[in-house]
């Protein structure tokens, strides 16, 4: 299952944490998560989903929280 583990984790991130675009890299017994999420809560949700999918593996959460702000005013289209 080792060669399928990244895909299995990716599927869990999509179905459980509802996150796309997270890079999953497995090296030995360590799963590396890389990418960007909108909040610390999302960061933890991704890690929890990966931990459940990769039971017995160490999780190295390298996700970055990127502040997402609402635009100032309305956008005008011409």
N, CA and C atoms as an extended XYZ file, in Angstrom:
234
Properties=species:S:1:pos:R:3:atomname:S:1:resname:S:1:resid:I:1 pbc="F F F"
N         0.826       -1.206        0.000 N   UNK     1
C         0.000        0.000        0.000 CA  UNK     1
C         0.860        1.256        0.000 C   UNK     1
N         2.140        1.108        0.266 N   UNK     2
C         2.996        2.279        0.385 CA  UNK     2
C         2.983        3.148       -0.861 C   UNK     2
N         3.006        2.532       -2.039 N   UNK     3
C         3.019        3.337       -3.256 CA  UNK     3
C         1.681        4.031       -3.499 C   UNK     3
N         0.619        3.527       -2.892 N   UNK     4
C        -0.703        4.134       -3.046 CA  UNK     4
C        -1.042        5.103       -1.915 C   UNK     4
N        -0.186        5.175       -0.924 N   UNK     5
C        -0.478        5.998        0.252 CA  UNK     5
C        -0.707        7.471       -0.087 C   UNK     5
N         0.129        8.113       -0.909 N   UNK     6
C        -0.142        9.528       -1.222 CA  UNK     6
C        -1.526        9.743       -1.833 C   UNK     6
N        -1.939        8.863       -2.744 N   UNK     7
C        -3.265        8.986       -3.358 CA  UNK     7
C        -4.365        8.751       -2.330 C   UNK     7
N        -4.152        7.807       -1.435 N   UNK     8
C        -5.128        7.521       -0.381 CA  UNK     8
C        -5.285        8.740        0.543 C   UNK     8
N        -4.179        9.356        0.898 N   UNK     9
C        -4.216       10.554        1.752 CA  UNK     9
C        -4.888       11.697        1.002 C   UNK     9
N        -4.537       11.873       -0.278 N   UNK    10
C        -5.133       12.942       -1.086 CA  UNK    10
C        -6.651       12.791       -1.147 C   UNK    10
N        -7.114       11.568       -1.304 N   UNK    11
C        -8.552       11.305       -1.329 CA  UNK    11
C        -9.195       11.686        0.004 C   UNK    11
N        -8.523       11.370        1.107 N   UNK    12
C        -9.035       11.719        2.439 CA  UNK    12
C        -9.084       13.238        2.623 C   UNK    12
N        -8.086       13.941        2.112 N   UNK    13
C        -8.074       15.403        2.237 CA  UNK    13
C        -9.237       16.021        1.478 C   UNK    13
N        -9.569       15.427        0.343 N   UNK    14
C       -10.689       15.923       -0.451 CA  UNK    14
C       -12.019       15.608        0.217 C   UNK    14
N       -12.201       14.366        0.654 N   UNK    15
C       -13.500       13.957        1.187 CA  UNK    15
C       -13.735       14.391        2.636 C   UNK    15
N       -12.706       14.382        3.456 N   UNK    16
C       -12.881       14.710        4.886 CA  UNK    16
C       -12.618       16.180        5.193 C   UNK    16
N       -11.558       16.724        4.611 N   UNK    17
C       -11.174       18.103        4.929 CA  UNK    17
C       -11.635       19.085        3.860 C   UNK    17
N       -12.142       18.568        2.732 N   UNK    18
C       -12.644       19.403        1.637 CA  UNK    18
C       -11.583       20.381        1.148 C   UNK    18
N       -10.365       19.879        1.022 N   UNK    19
C        -9.261       20.701        0.533 CA  UNK    19
C        -8.657       20.070       -0.713 C   UNK    19
N        -8.455       20.879       -1.718 N   UNK    20
C        -7.790       20.467       -2.944 CA  UNK    20
C        -6.460       21.220       -3.026 C   UNK    20
N        -5.557       20.708       -3.786 N   UNK    21
C        -4.313       21.433       -4.015 CA  UNK    21
C        -3.267       21.272       -2.934 C   UNK    21
N        -3.458       20.357       -2.003 N   UNK    22
C        -2.455       20.088       -0.981 CA  UNK    22
C        -1.512       19.033       -1.547 C   UNK    22
N        -0.220       19.304       -1.515 N   UNK    23
C         0.766       18.335       -1.987 CA  UNK    23
C         1.091       17.351       -0.878 C   UNK    23
N         1.073       16.083       -1.206 N   UNK    24
C         1.358       15.007       -0.254 CA  UNK    24
C         2.594       14.274       -0.743 C   UNK    24
N         3.595       14.204        0.115 N   UNK    25
C         4.839       13.524       -0.229 CA  UNK    25
C         5.172       12.572        0.921 C   UNK    25
N         5.376       11.303        0.603 N   UNK    26
C         5.699       10.308        1.628 CA  UNK    26
C         7.153        9.901        1.456 C   UNK    26
N         7.909       10.072        2.519 N   UNK    27
C         9.321        9.663        2.533 CA  UNK    27
C         9.537        8.787        3.755 C   UNK    27
N         9.702        7.513        3.488 N   UNK    28
C         9.853        6.566        4.589 CA  UNK    28
C         8.568        6.509        5.387 C   UNK    28
N         8.667        6.819        6.669 N   UNK    29
C         7.514        6.786        7.567 CA  UNK    29
C         6.931        8.181        7.808 C   UNK    29
N         7.387        9.172        7.029 N   UNK    30
C         6.957       10.554        7.253 CA  UNK    30
C         6.137       11.047        6.068 C   UNK    30
N         4.960       11.603        6.367 N   UNK    31
C         4.086       12.204        5.365 CA  UNK    31
C         4.242       13.717        5.470 C   UNK    31
N         4.652       14.336        4.365 N   UNK    32
C         4.812       15.790        4.317 CA  UNK    32
C         3.597       16.397        3.631 C   UNK    32
N         2.994       17.384        4.269 N   UNK    33
C         1.860       18.118        3.701 CA  UNK    33
C         2.343       19.516        3.355 C   UNK    33
N         2.166       19.921        2.093 N   UNK    34
C         2.617       21.246        1.662 CA  UNK    34
C         1.510       21.932        0.877 C   UNK    34
N         1.428       23.232        1.062 N   UNK    35
C         0.436       24.011        0.338 CA  UNK    35
C        -0.050       25.169        1.185 C   UNK    35
N        -1.184       25.714        0.785 N   UNK    36
C        -1.755       26.871        1.472 CA  UNK    36
C        -3.210       26.609        1.824 C   UNK    36
N        -3.601       27.085        3.000 N   UNK    37
C        -4.983       26.997        3.451 CA  UNK    37
C        -5.404       28.363        3.968 C   UNK    37
N        -6.708       28.547        4.145 N   UNK    38
C        -7.246       29.868        4.489 CA  UNK    38
C        -7.224       30.189        5.982 C   UNK    38
N        -7.061       29.176        6.842 N   UNK    39
C        -7.098       29.461        8.282 CA  UNK    39
C        -6.367       28.364        9.053 C   UNK    39
N        -6.082       28.662       10.294 N   UNK    40
C        -5.452       27.673       11.169 CA  UNK    40
C        -6.387       26.481       11.390 C   UNK    40
N        -7.673       26.736       11.422 N   UNK    41
C        -8.663       25.663       11.560 CA  UNK    41
C        -8.584       24.700       10.376 C   UNK    41
N        -8.464       25.236        9.157 N   UNK    42
C        -8.332       24.402        7.961 CA  UNK    42
C        -7.021       23.615        8.002 C   UNK    42
N        -5.977       24.252        8.501 N   UNK    43
C        -4.667       23.597        8.620 CA  UNK    43
C        -4.776       22.368        9.516 C   UNK    43
N        -5.448       22.525       10.646 N   UNK    44
C        -5.638       21.396       11.570 CA  UNK    44
C        -6.531       20.324       10.967 C   UNK    44
N        -7.573       20.727       10.238 N   UNK    45
C        -8.487       19.761        9.611 CA  UNK    45
C        -7.751       18.904        8.591 C   UNK    45
N        -6.870       19.522        7.809 N   UNK    46
C        -6.088       18.777        6.823 CA  UNK    46
C        -5.156       17.798        7.537 C   UNK    46
N        -4.490       18.263        8.570 N   UNK    47
C        -3.587       17.376        9.320 CA  UNK    47
C        -4.347       16.212        9.942 C   UNK    47
N        -5.503       16.474       10.520 N   UNK    48
C        -6.311       15.408       11.140 CA  UNK    48
C        -6.741       14.374       10.094 C   UNK    48
N        -7.164       14.833        8.915 N   UNK    49
C        -7.579       13.915        7.853 CA  UNK    49
C        -6.398       13.076        7.372 C   UNK    49
N        -5.241       13.697        7.227 N   UNK    50
C        -4.043       12.967        6.793 CA  UNK    50
C        -3.627       11.950        7.854 C   UNK    50
N        -3.690       12.342        9.106 N   UNK    51
C        -3.310       11.441       10.196 CA  UNK    51
C        -4.214       10.209       10.217 C   UNK    51
N        -5.499       10.395        9.997 N   UNK    52
C        -6.444        9.272        9.985 CA  UNK    52
C        -6.183        8.350        8.789 C   UNK    52
N        -5.821        8.936        7.648 N   UNK    53
C        -5.600        8.144        6.441 CA  UNK    53
C        -4.243        7.449        6.429 C   UNK    53
N        -3.284        7.997        7.159 N   UNK    54
C        -1.917        7.464        7.156 CA  UNK    54
C        -1.555        6.923        8.533 C   UNK    54
N        -2.435        6.142        9.081 N   UNK    55
C        -2.239        5.590       10.423 CA  UNK    55
C        -0.864        4.941       10.540 C   UNK    55
N        -0.166        5.284       11.606 N   UNK    56
C         1.155        4.721       11.847 CA  UNK    56
C         2.293        5.526       11.250 C   UNK    56
N         1.960        6.571       10.489 N   UNK    57
C         2.986        7.427        9.888 CA  UNK    57
C         3.075        8.740       10.651 C   UNK    57
N         4.243        9.318       10.656 N   UNK    58
C         4.436       10.643       11.235 CA  UNK    58
C         3.956       11.676       10.224 C   UNK    58
N         3.289       12.730       10.696 N   UNK    59
C         2.792       13.796        9.823 CA  UNK    59
C         3.640       15.045       10.037 C   UNK    59
N         4.189       15.558        8.954 N   UNK    60
C         4.949       16.808        8.987 CA  UNK    60
C         4.107       17.858        8.267 C   UNK    60
N         3.430       18.686        9.044 N   UNK    61
C         2.506       19.680        8.505 CA  UNK    61
C         3.274       20.943        8.134 C   UNK    61
N         3.500       21.132        6.842 N   UNK    62
C         4.216       22.300        6.340 CA  UNK    62
C         3.276       23.258        5.613 C   UNK    62
N         1.989       23.194        5.969 N   UNK    63
C         0.987       24.054        5.335 CA  UNK    63
C         1.123       25.483        5.839 C   UNK    63
N         0.907       26.424        4.941 N   UNK    64
C         0.954       27.847        5.292 CA  UNK    64
C        -0.462       28.408        5.307 C   UNK    64
N        -0.745       29.218        6.322 N   UNK    65
C        -2.036       29.900        6.401 CA  UNK    65
C        -1.898       31.228        5.667 C   UNK    65
N        -2.752       31.416        4.679 N   UNK    66
C        -2.736       32.635        3.878 CA  UNK    66
C        -3.987       33.428        4.227 C   UNK    66
N        -3.785       34.665        4.650 N   UNK    67
C        -4.917       35.515        5.009 CA  UNK    67
C        -5.740       35.829        3.770 C   UNK    67
N        -7.022       35.567        3.853 N   UNK    68
C        -7.940       35.868        2.764 CA  UNK    68
C        -8.860       36.977        3.250 C   UNK    68
N        -8.799       38.107        2.571 N   UNK    69
C        -9.621       39.241        2.976 CA  UNK    69
C       -10.659       39.526        1.905 C   UNK    69
N       -11.731       40.142        2.328 N   UNK    70
C       -12.771       40.534        1.386 CA  UNK    70
C       -12.325       41.786        0.647 C   UNK    70
N       -12.736       41.915       -0.597 N   UNK    71
C       -12.345       43.104       -1.361 CA  UNK    71
C       -12.976       44.364       -0.794 C   UNK    71
N       -12.299       45.477       -1.008 N   UNK    72
C       -12.814       46.780       -0.580 CA  UNK    72
C       -13.822       47.260       -1.620 C   UNK    72
N       -15.072       47.383       -1.238 N   UNK    73
C       -16.093       47.898       -2.130 CA  UNK    73
C       -16.465       46.932       -3.239 C   UNK    73
N       -17.178       47.466       -4.218 N   UNK    74
C       -17.636       46.657       -5.340 CA  UNK    74
C       -16.630       46.691       -6.472 C   UNK    74
N       -16.603       45.603       -7.197 N   UNK    75
C       -15.770       45.577       -8.390 CA  UNK    75
C       -16.642       46.019       -9.556 C   UNK    75
N       -16.173       46.959      -10.307 N   UNK    76
C       -16.938       47.475      -11.442 CA  UNK    76
C       -16.409       46.854      -12.725 C   UNK    76
N       -17.344       46.360      -13.504 N   UNK    77
C       -16.999       45.806      -14.805 CA  UNK    77
C       -17.456       46.786      -15.876 C   UNK    77
N       -16.598       47.018      -16.828 N   UNK    78
C       -16.996       47.973      -17.886 CA  UNK    78
C       -17.256       47.282      -19.182 C   UNK    78
